[in-house]
Coordinates of C-alpha atoms in Angstrom, one line a residue:
M1 CA -13.8 -69.4 1.9
L2 CA -15.8 -70.7 -0.9
C3 CA -19.3 -72.1 -0.4
R4 CA -21.7 -73.8 -2.7
W5 CA -25.3 -72.4 -2.8
H6 CA -28.1 -74.8 -3.7
G7 CA -31.7 -74.1 -3.9
F8 CA -32.6 -70.9 -5.7
I9 CA -30.7 -71.8 -8.8
P10 CA -29.5 -75.3 -8.6
G11 CA -25.9 -75.9 -9.8
K12 CA -25.0 -72.2 -9.7
R13 CA -22.2 -70.7 -7.5
F14 CA -22.5 -67.1 -5.9
A15 CA -19.5 -65.0 -4.8
P16 CA -19.4 -63.9 -1.1
V17 CA -20.0 -60.2 -2.2
T18 CA -23.3 -61.1 -3.8
I19 CA -24.5 -62.9 -0.7
L20 CA -23.7 -59.9 1.4
L21 CA -25.7 -57.6 -0.8
L22 CA -28.8 -59.8 -0.6
L23 CA -28.6 -59.9 3.2
A24 CA -28.4 -56.1 3.3
L25 CA -31.6 -55.6 1.2
V26 CA -33.5 -58.0 3.5
V27 CA -32.5 -56.1 6.6
F28 CA -33.5 -52.7 5.0
F29 CA -37.1 -53.8 4.3
L30 CA -37.6 -55.4 7.6
S31 CA -36.5 -52.2 9.4
S32 CA -39.0 -49.8 7.5
P33 CA -42.6 -49.7 9.1
T34 CA -45.6 -49.7 6.7
Q35 CA -47.3 -46.2 6.4
L36 CA -51.1 -46.4 6.2
P37 CA -53.3 -43.4 5.0
D38 CA -54.7 -41.2 7.7
L39 CA -58.5 -41.7 7.3
T40 CA -59.1 -38.8 9.7
S41 CA -57.8 -36.3 7.2
L42 CA -60.7 -37.1 4.6
P43 CA -63.8 -34.9 4.6
D44 CA -67.0 -36.2 6.2
L45 CA -69.4 -37.0 3.4
G46 CA -72.2 -38.2 5.6
D47 CA -74.2 -41.4 5.3
D48 CA -75.9 -40.5 1.9
V49 CA -73.1 -40.8 -0.5
R50 CA -74.1 -41.3 -4.2
I51 CA -72.0 -43.3 -6.6
P52 CA -71.8 -41.3 -9.8
K53 CA -73.5 -42.8 -12.8
P54 CA -71.5 -43.0 -16.1
G55 CA -71.6 -39.6 -17.8
T56 CA -72.8 -37.7 -14.6
P57 CA -71.1 -34.3 -14.3
A58 CA -69.1 -33.6 -11.1
V59 CA -69.3 -30.5 -8.9
T60 CA -65.9 -29.5 -7.5
S61 CA -65.2 -27.7 -4.2
P62 CA -62.0 -26.9 -2.4
A63 CA -62.7 -29.4 0.3
S64 CA -63.8 -32.3 -1.8
T65 CA -65.0 -33.6 -5.1
V66 CA -68.5 -35.2 -4.9
A67 CA -70.5 -36.6 -7.9
V68 CA -74.2 -35.4 -8.1
E69 CA -77.0 -36.1 -10.5
P70 CA -78.4 -33.3 -12.6
E71 CA -81.9 -32.0 -11.7
S72 CA -84.6 -34.2 -13.2
E73 CA -86.6 -32.8 -16.1
P74 CA -90.4 -32.5 -15.7
E75 CA -92.1 -35.9 -16.0
L76 CA -93.8 -36.4 -19.4
P77 CA -96.7 -38.8 -20.0
L78 CA -95.4 -42.2 -20.8
P79 CA -96.3 -43.9 -24.1
P80 CA -98.7 -46.9 -23.9
K81 CA -97.0 -50.1 -22.9
R82 CA -96.8 -52.6 -25.7
T83 CA -96.7 -56.4 -25.6
P84 CA -97.6 -59.2 -28.0
A85 CA -101.1 -60.4 -27.5
P86 CA -101.2 -63.8 -25.8
G87 CA -101.6 -66.6 -28.3
S88 CA -101.5 -64.3 -31.3
T89 CA -98.9 -63.1 -33.7
T90 CA -100.6 -59.7 -33.9
S91 CA -99.0 -57.2 -31.6
T92 CA -101.1 -55.3 -29.2
S93 CA -100.8 -51.9 -27.4
F94 CA -102.4 -51.6 -24.0
I95 CA -102.8 -48.9 -21.3
Y96 CA -103.5 -49.3 -17.6
P97 CA -105.6 -46.7 -15.8
D98 CA -104.0 -44.3 -13.4
P99 CA -105.0 -44.2 -9.7
E100 CA -108.1 -42.2 -10.7
G101 CA -109.0 -44.7 -13.4
L102 CA -108.1 -42.4 -16.3
V103 CA -106.8 -43.9 -19.5
L104 CA -107.3 -41.2 -22.2
S105 CA -107.7 -37.4 -21.9
N106 CA -106.9 -34.3 -23.8
K107 CA -103.3 -34.7 -22.5
R108 CA -103.0 -38.2 -23.9
P109 CA -105.9 -38.6 -26.4
V110 CA -104.6 -41.5 -28.6
L111 CA -103.9 -45.2 -28.2
E112 CA -102.1 -46.5 -31.2
S113 CA -101.4 -50.1 -32.2
P114 CA -97.6 -51.0 -32.5
D115 CA -97.8 -51.2 -36.3
G116 CA -99.7 -47.9 -36.6
R117 CA -102.6 -49.5 -38.5
S118 CA -105.2 -48.8 -35.9
T119 CA -105.8 -45.8 -33.6
L120 CA -108.3 -45.1 -30.8
T121 CA -108.7 -41.3 -30.5
L122 CA -110.6 -39.3 -27.9
Q123 CA -111.6 -36.3 -30.0
R124 CA -111.9 -32.8 -28.5
D125 CA -115.7 -33.0 -28.9
G126 CA -115.9 -36.0 -26.7
N127 CA -116.3 -38.7 -29.4
L128 CA -114.2 -41.8 -29.0
V129 CA -113.4 -43.1 -32.5
L130 CA -111.6 -46.2 -33.6
R131 CA -109.9 -46.0 -37.0
S132 CA -108.0 -48.3 -39.2
R133 CA -105.6 -47.4 -41.9
G134 CA -106.5 -48.8 -45.3
A135 CA -104.2 -50.2 -48.0
D136 CA -104.0 -46.7 -49.6
G137 CA -103.1 -45.1 -46.2
S138 CA -106.5 -43.5 -45.8
P139 CA -108.2 -43.8 -42.3
N140 CA -111.4 -45.7 -42.1
I141 CA -113.8 -45.4 -39.1
L142 CA -114.5 -48.8 -37.7
W143 CA -116.4 -47.9 -34.5
S144 CA -117.3 -44.9 -32.4
T145 CA -119.3 -44.0 -29.3
G146 CA -121.1 -41.2 -31.1
T147 CA -120.6 -38.9 -28.1
G148 CA -119.6 -35.7 -29.8
N149 CA -120.7 -32.9 -27.4
P150 CA -120.0 -29.2 -28.0
H151 CA -119.7 -28.7 -24.2
A152 CA -116.8 -31.1 -24.1
H153 CA -114.7 -29.1 -26.6
A154 CA -113.4 -26.5 -24.1
A155 CA -113.1 -28.5 -20.9
G156 CA -112.0 -31.8 -22.5
A157 CA -113.6 -35.2 -22.2
R158 CA -112.1 -38.2 -20.3
V159 CA -112.1 -41.9 -20.8
S160 CA -111.9 -43.9 -17.6
I161 CA -112.1 -47.5 -16.4
T162 CA -114.2 -48.0 -13.3
A163 CA -115.4 -51.0 -11.3
R164 CA -119.1 -51.5 -10.6
A165 CA -121.0 -54.2 -8.8
G166 CA -117.9 -55.8 -7.4
D167 CA -115.3 -56.7 -10.1
H168 CA -117.4 -55.7 -13.1
M169 CA -115.3 -53.2 -15.1
V170 CA -116.9 -50.4 -17.2
L171 CA -115.3 -48.1 -19.7
E172 CA -116.7 -44.6 -19.5
V173 CA -116.6 -41.4 -21.6
T174 CA -117.3 -38.4 -19.4
A175 CA -117.1 -34.6 -19.8
P176 CA -117.5 -31.7 -17.3
I177 CA -120.8 -30.1 -18.1
D178 CA -122.7 -27.5 -16.0
G179 CA -120.3 -27.8 -13.1
G180 CA -120.5 -31.6 -12.9
E181 CA -118.9 -34.7 -14.5
E182 CA -121.5 -36.1 -16.9
V183 CA -121.3 -39.6 -18.4
L184 CA -121.7 -39.4 -22.2
W185 CA -121.3 -43.2 -22.9
H186 CA -120.3 -46.4 -21.0
S187 CA -119.5 -49.9 -22.1
N188 CA -122.6 -51.5 -20.5
L189 CA -124.5 -50.2 -23.6
V190 CA -122.6 -52.9 -25.6
P191 CA -124.5 -56.2 -25.3
A192 CA -121.3 -58.3 -24.7
C193 CA -120.2 -55.9 -21.9
T194 CA -123.3 -55.9 -19.7
P195 CA -123.0 -57.2 -16.1
H196 CA -125.3 -60.1 -17.1
A197 CA -123.3 -61.1 -20.1
R198 CA -120.8 -63.9 -19.9
T199 CA -117.3 -62.6 -19.9
N200 CA -116.3 -62.4 -23.6
S201 CA -112.9 -60.9 -23.8
S202 CA -110.1 -62.1 -26.1
S203 CA -107.5 -61.0 -23.4
N204 CA -106.3 -63.1 -20.5
T205 CA -108.0 -62.2 -17.3
L206 CA -104.6 -61.8 -15.7
H207 CA -104.4 -58.5 -17.4
A208 CA -107.9 -57.4 -16.4
G209 CA -108.6 -53.7 -16.2
R210 CA -106.5 -52.5 -19.1
L211 CA -107.6 -51.2 -22.5
E212 CA -106.1 -53.0 -25.5
L213 CA -105.9 -52.3 -29.2
S214 CA -104.5 -54.7 -31.8
G215 CA -103.2 -53.9 -35.3
S216 CA -106.3 -55.5 -36.8
G217 CA -108.5 -53.1 -34.9
R218 CA -109.8 -55.3 -32.1
L219 CA -110.6 -53.1 -29.1
T220 CA -110.8 -54.9 -25.8
L221 CA -111.5 -54.1 -22.2
A222 CA -109.4 -56.8 -20.8
G223 CA -111.1 -59.3 -18.5
A224 CA -114.5 -57.9 -19.5
C225 CA -115.4 -57.9 -23.2
D226 CA -114.4 -57.0 -26.7
L227 CA -115.8 -53.6 -27.6
Y228 CA -115.1 -54.1 -31.3
V229 CA -114.1 -57.2 -33.3
P230 CA -113.0 -56.7 -36.9
T231 CA -114.7 -58.9 -39.6
S232 CA -111.4 -60.6 -40.3
E233 CA -111.5 -62.1 -36.8
R234 CA -115.2 -63.1 -36.8
E235 CA -114.9 -66.0 -39.2
E236 CA -114.8 -68.6 -36.4
S237 CA -118.0 -67.4 -34.9
R238 CA -119.8 -66.6 -38.2
S239 CA -123.5 -67.4 -38.4
L240 CA -125.6 -68.2 -41.5
A241 CA -129.4 -67.8 -42.2
V242 CA -130.8 -69.9 -45.0
I243 CA -134.0 -68.7 -46.7
L244 CA -135.8 -71.4 -48.6
S245 CA -138.6 -70.4 -51.0
G246 CA -140.4 -71.3 -54.2
A247 CA -142.0 -74.4 -55.5
Y248 CA -141.2 -77.6 -53.7
K249 CA -141.4 -81.2 -54.9
R250 CA -141.6 -84.1 -52.5
G251 CA -138.3 -85.8 -51.9
A252 CA -136.3 -82.8 -53.1
C253 CA -135.1 -81.4 -49.8
A254 CA -131.8 -79.6 -50.3
Q255 CA -129.3 -81.3 -48.0
I256 CA -127.6 -78.3 -46.6
P257 CA -124.4 -79.3 -44.7
L258 CA -125.5 -78.0 -41.3
G259 CA -122.1 -78.8 -39.8
Y260 CA -120.3 -76.7 -42.4
A261 CA -117.0 -75.6 -40.8
S262 CA -117.3 -72.0 -42.0
F263 CA -120.3 -71.3 -39.7
S264 CA -120.7 -71.8 -35.9
A265 CA -124.5 -71.6 -36.3
I266 CA -127.0 -72.2 -39.2
D267 CA -130.7 -71.3 -39.0
V268 CA -133.2 -72.3 -41.7
F269 CA -136.4 -70.4 -42.6
A270 CA -138.8 -72.0 -45.2
S271 CA -141.8 -70.6 -47.0
V272 CA -142.6 -73.0 -50.0
F273 CA -145.6 -73.8 -52.1
F274 CA -146.8 -76.9 -53.8
E275 CA -148.6 -77.4 -57.0
D276 CA -150.2 -80.8 -56.4
S277 CA -153.9 -81.2 -55.7
D278 CA -153.2 -83.8 -53.0
D279 CA -154.9 -82.8 -49.8
G280 CA -152.0 -84.3 -47.8
A281 CA -149.3 -82.4 -49.6
K282 CA -149.1 -79.6 -47.0
A283 CA -148.6 -81.9 -44.0
G284 CA -146.3 -84.2 -45.9
I285 CA -144.0 -81.4 -47.1
E286 CA -143.8 -79.8 -43.7
A287 CA -142.9 -83.1 -42.1
E288 CA -140.3 -83.7 -44.7
L289 CA -138.7 -80.3 -44.2
R290 CA -138.6 -80.8 -40.4
G291 CA -137.0 -84.2 -40.9
C292 CA -134.5 -82.7 -43.3
Y293 CA -133.3 -79.7 -41.2
G294 CA -134.1 -80.8 -37.6
D295 CA -133.6 -78.2 -34.9
A296 CA -132.0 -75.8 -37.4
L297 CA -135.5 -75.2 -38.9
R298 CA -136.7 -72.1 -37.1
S299 CA -139.9 -71.5 -39.1
V300 CA -141.8 -73.3 -41.9
E301 CA -144.8 -72.3 -44.0
V302 CA -146.3 -74.6 -46.7
S303 CA -149.1 -73.3 -49.0
P304 CA -150.7 -74.0 -52.4
A305 CA -149.1 -72.2 -55.4
P306 CA -150.1 -68.5 -55.4
E307 CA -152.4 -67.1 -57.9
A308 CA -150.9 -65.1 -60.7
A309 CA -150.5 -61.5 -59.7
E310 CA -152.9 -60.1 -62.3
E311 CA -153.6 -57.0 -60.4
D312 CA -150.0 -55.9 -60.5
L313 CA -149.4 -56.6 -64.1
D314 CA -152.7 -55.2 -65.5
R315 CA -151.7 -51.7 -64.4
H316 CA -149.0 -51.5 -67.2
D317 CA -150.1 -51.4 -70.8
G318 CA -148.0 -52.0 -73.8
R319 CA -146.8 -54.7 -76.1
E320 CA -143.6 -55.1 -74.1
L321 CA -145.4 -56.4 -71.1
E322 CA -147.8 -58.6 -73.2
R323 CA -144.9 -60.6 -74.5
C324 CA -143.5 -61.2 -71.0
H325 CA -146.8 -61.5 -69.1
E326 CA -146.3 -65.1 -68.2
A327 CA -142.7 -64.8 -67.2
V328 CA -143.3 -61.7 -65.0
S329 CA -146.4 -63.4 -63.4
G330 CA -144.3 -66.5 -62.5
M331 CA -141.6 -64.3 -61.1
S332 CA -144.1 -62.4 -58.9
G333 CA -145.2 -65.7 -57.3
R334 CA -141.7 -66.8 -56.5
L335 CA -140.8 -63.4 -55.2
E336 CA -143.8 -63.5 -52.9
S337 CA -142.6 -66.8 -51.5
L338 CA -139.1 -65.3 -51.0
Y339 CA -140.6 -62.3 -49.3
D340 CA -142.6 -64.5 -46.8
A341 CA -139.5 -66.5 -45.9
G342 CA -137.4 -63.4 -45.6
R343 CA -140.0 -61.9 -43.3
A344 CA -140.0 -64.9 -41.1
W345 CA -136.2 -64.6 -40.8
W346 CA -136.4 -60.9 -39.9
E347 CA -139.1 -61.5 -37.3
W348 CA -137.2 -64.4 -35.7
S349 CA -134.0 -62.2 -35.6
V350 CA -135.9 -59.4 -33.8
R351 CA -137.5 -61.7 -31.2
S352 CA -134.1 -63.5 -30.6
G353 CA -131.9 -60.4 -30.7
V354 CA -129.7 -62.2 -33.3
L355 CA -128.3 -60.7 -36.5
H356 CA -126.7 -63.3 -38.8
D357 CA -123.4 -62.5 -40.5
T358 CA -124.4 -64.0 -43.8
V359 CA -127.8 -64.6 -45.4
L360 CA -128.3 -67.2 -48.2
A361 CA -131.5 -67.4 -50.2
M362 CA -132.2 -70.5 -52.4
R363 CA -135.0 -72.4 -54.0
A364 CA -136.0 -75.3 -51.8
D365 CA -135.6 -77.9 -54.6
V366 CA -132.1 -76.9 -55.7
P367 CA -129.1 -79.1 -54.7
F368 CA -126.9 -77.2 -52.3
G369 CA -123.7 -78.9 -53.4
R370 CA -122.1 -82.2 -54.4
E371 CA -122.0 -84.8 -51.7
G372 CA -118.9 -84.5 -49.5
E373 CA -118.0 -81.1 -51.0
A374 CA -118.5 -77.8 -49.1
P375 CA -119.2 -74.7 -51.1
G376 CA -116.7 -71.9 -51.0
F377 CA -118.3 -69.0 -49.2
R378 CA -116.5 -65.7 -49.4
A379 CA -115.0 -64.3 -46.3
L380 CA -116.8 -61.6 -44.4
E381 CA -114.3 -59.0 -45.5
E382 CA -114.7 -59.9 -49.1
L383 CA -118.5 -59.7 -48.9
A384 CA -118.7 -56.2 -47.6
G385 CA -121.9 -54.8 -49.2
K386 CA -121.9 -57.2 -52.1
L387 CA -124.6 -59.7 -53.2
V388 CA -123.2 -62.9 -54.7
V389 CA -125.1 -64.8 -57.3
V390 CA -124.1 -68.5 -57.4
R391 CA -124.2 -70.4 -60.7
D392 CA -123.2 -73.9 -61.7
P393 CA -120.1 -74.0 -64.0
G394 CA -122.1 -76.0 -66.5
A395 CA -124.9 -73.5 -66.8
G396 CA -125.1 -70.5 -69.1
Y397 CA -125.8 -67.0 -67.9
L398 CA -127.2 -63.7 -69.3
F399 CA -125.7 -60.3 -69.8
C400 CA -128.2 -57.6 -68.6
P401 CA -128.4 -53.8 -68.9
R402 CA -128.2 -52.1 -65.6
M403 CA -129.9 -48.9 -64.4
T404 CA -126.7 -47.0 -64.3
G405 CA -125.9 -47.7 -67.9
G406 CA -123.6 -50.6 -67.6
V407 CA -123.9 -54.3 -68.5
G408 CA -123.6 -57.1 -65.9
I409 CA -124.5 -60.7 -65.1
A410 CA -128.1 -61.5 -64.4
A411 CA -129.3 -62.3 -60.9
S412 CA -130.3 -65.8 -60.0
E413 CA -133.3 -67.2 -58.1
Y414 CA -131.5 -70.4 -57.3
I415 CA -128.7 -69.5 -54.9
T416 CA -127.9 -65.9 -53.7
Y417 CA -126.0 -64.8 -50.6
G418 CA -124.6 -61.7 -49.0
T419 CA -124.7 -59.5 -45.9
P420 CA -128.1 -58.9 -44.1
A421 CA -128.1 -55.3 -45.5
S422 CA -127.6 -56.3 -49.2
M423 CA -129.9 -59.3 -49.0
S424 CA -132.7 -57.3 -47.5
H425 CA -133.1 -55.4 -50.8
Y426 CA -133.4 -58.7 -52.6
L427 CA -135.8 -60.3 -50.1
N428 CA -138.1 -57.3 -50.2
L429 CA -138.3 -57.0 -54.0
H430 CA -141.9 -58.4 -54.0
A431 CA -143.1 -55.4 -52.0
T432 CA -141.6 -52.9 -54.5
L433 CA -142.3 -54.8 -57.7
P434 CA -145.3 -52.6 -58.6
S435 CA -143.0 -49.5 -58.6
V436 CA -140.1 -51.3 -60.3
L437 CA -142.1 -52.5 -63.4
P438 CA -143.2 -49.1 -64.8
L439 CA -139.7 -47.7 -64.2
A440 CA -138.0 -50.6 -66.0
L441 CA -140.6 -50.3 -68.9
G442 CA -140.1 -46.5 -69.2
A443 CA -138.5 -44.9 -72.3
H444 CA -135.8 -43.2 -70.3
G445 CA -132.3 -44.4 -69.5
T446 CA -131.3 -48.0 -70.1
A447 CA -134.9 -49.3 -69.9
H448 CA -135.5 -53.0 -70.5
R449 CA -138.4 -52.5 -72.9
D450 CA -139.1 -56.2 -73.3
F451 CA -136.9 -57.4 -70.4
S452 CA -134.4 -58.8 -72.8
G453 CA -131.0 -60.2 -71.8
C454 CA -128.2 -61.1 -74.1
G455 CA -126.9 -64.6 -74.6
V456 CA -123.4 -63.4 -75.7
V457 CA -121.2 -60.4 -74.7
P458 CA -123.0 -57.4 -76.1
M459 CA -121.5 -54.2 -77.5
G460 CA -123.4 -52.1 -75.1
P461 CA -126.6 -51.8 -72.9
R462 CA -129.1 -51.1 -75.7
L463 CA -131.2 -53.8 -77.3
E464 CA -129.6 -53.2 -80.7
D465 CA -126.2 -53.8 -79.2
C466 CA -127.0 -57.4 -78.6
P467 CA -126.6 -59.9 -81.5
S468 CA -128.4 -62.7 -79.6
P469 CA -131.2 -61.3 -77.4
V470 CA -133.1 -63.4 -74.9
P471 CA -136.6 -61.9 -74.5
C472 CA -138.5 -61.9 -71.2
A473 CA -135.4 -62.6 -69.1
V474 CA -136.9 -61.6 -65.8
E475 CA -133.5 -62.3 -64.1
C476 CA -132.4 -59.1 -65.8
L477 CA -135.2 -57.2 -64.1
V478 CA -133.9 -58.3 -60.7
A479 CA -130.4 -57.3 -61.5
W480 CA -131.6 -53.9 -62.8
Y481 CA -133.5 -53.3 -59.5
L482 CA -130.5 -54.2 -57.3
D483 CA -128.3 -51.9 -59.3
S484 CA -130.9 -49.1 -58.8
V485 CA -130.6 -49.4 -55.0
G486 CA -126.8 -49.5 -55.0
V487 CA -126.2 -53.2 -54.4
D488 CA -123.1 -54.6 -56.1
L489 CA -123.9 -57.9 -57.8
E490 CA -121.1 -60.4 -58.4
V491 CA -121.0 -64.0 -59.5
D492 CA -119.5 -67.1 -57.9
W493 CA -119.4 -70.6 -59.4
W494 CA -120.2 -73.6 -57.3
E495 CA -120.7 -77.3 -58.2
T496 CA -124.4 -77.4 -57.2
G497 CA -124.9 -81.0 -58.3

């Protein structure tokens, strides 16, 4: 009997034999029970079963195969954690203290910036030294605690961070001496890090308690203070001292831009003299200076023009000095005024505990710059130990023989600036002038003889090397003196108006 099967494959016919075979297969599968694995035959591994990690060797036994981890190697000191400094493109290395407060020791003596430019090293003698790598690869010492101690060499010094007076953090350098732990140095010796100082840290207080070092060399006790700030990062807080001296004429107050963006603070110190016979000149000039500089004027001294310093000049005989008597005498009076103003600056700095980043000396009647134009001060890194003479592009200048045998530009009494160290030599020239004159007049070395400069580029430092000498150029005497004390004199050009 034929039958038509519809459903699996519509329109197809199956023979009876085929149908019987399909039914037989269904019956076979239904009659065979499912065999599950016997879990009781597996070995008991206990509750602590480890899942093998990729690459973990296996230990094989007759009863079972269980993956185990190899024995851990001895723990080594971890390198400092590194992270970009918040709000800066300069990367920073940092290290947190261990439970005992330790951050550096003879086992881990170095904290290095990520770029390798700066390193903080605890030396075996106990001195903590911050170094920066120069352009030529040589290390330069930026800062140190000065705590080298021979007793620390054998036992090893330690650098720790401790908390004092509540949450005030202190960085300490200690060493075991005579059976006890002696403090060699601590951060409270740094003015910005004292308990009474306002928190002055470049780091976010969320990271308080760690030691940080940037590639530029900034060393920070996070949440407390900056232990060292490189000159390249002090531009925003840069301070300027202005030293005004020399003859002053009424109505000629130099309008220094006190709001000049390069400086966060400007302090003015004036010691000027007048040549009028007017009895009211002193009071009038003093009032004019106070009105001109306001609260920035820290000290002012107004006096009649000084007498010629005959006693200094009469000690030195010779035709050379006779020719330049008037020029040297006038210079002596101006240097005395400069010395007095510089002394007032130094005394104010001592009383206030303030050391300016830059010191500028200028004549009180010299225009500081064209209206609306700010002068281009050099950056702190560019200044280093230099003293910069400022000249107007329209003014000529002299070539002068130097003490060391070279030839350079003359100094200027109009505008000169530099670091406090380099400017101190310039400001104190009046006190050393009696010694400078005979040395400059001597017959040895590149002596000035008649204090001549050269109006054109000379062939050498000798007088006969100059085709256009300028006698009695006392500016050359100042340049000669600065060269003799190791001050590097350079020239900038400003539109002084």
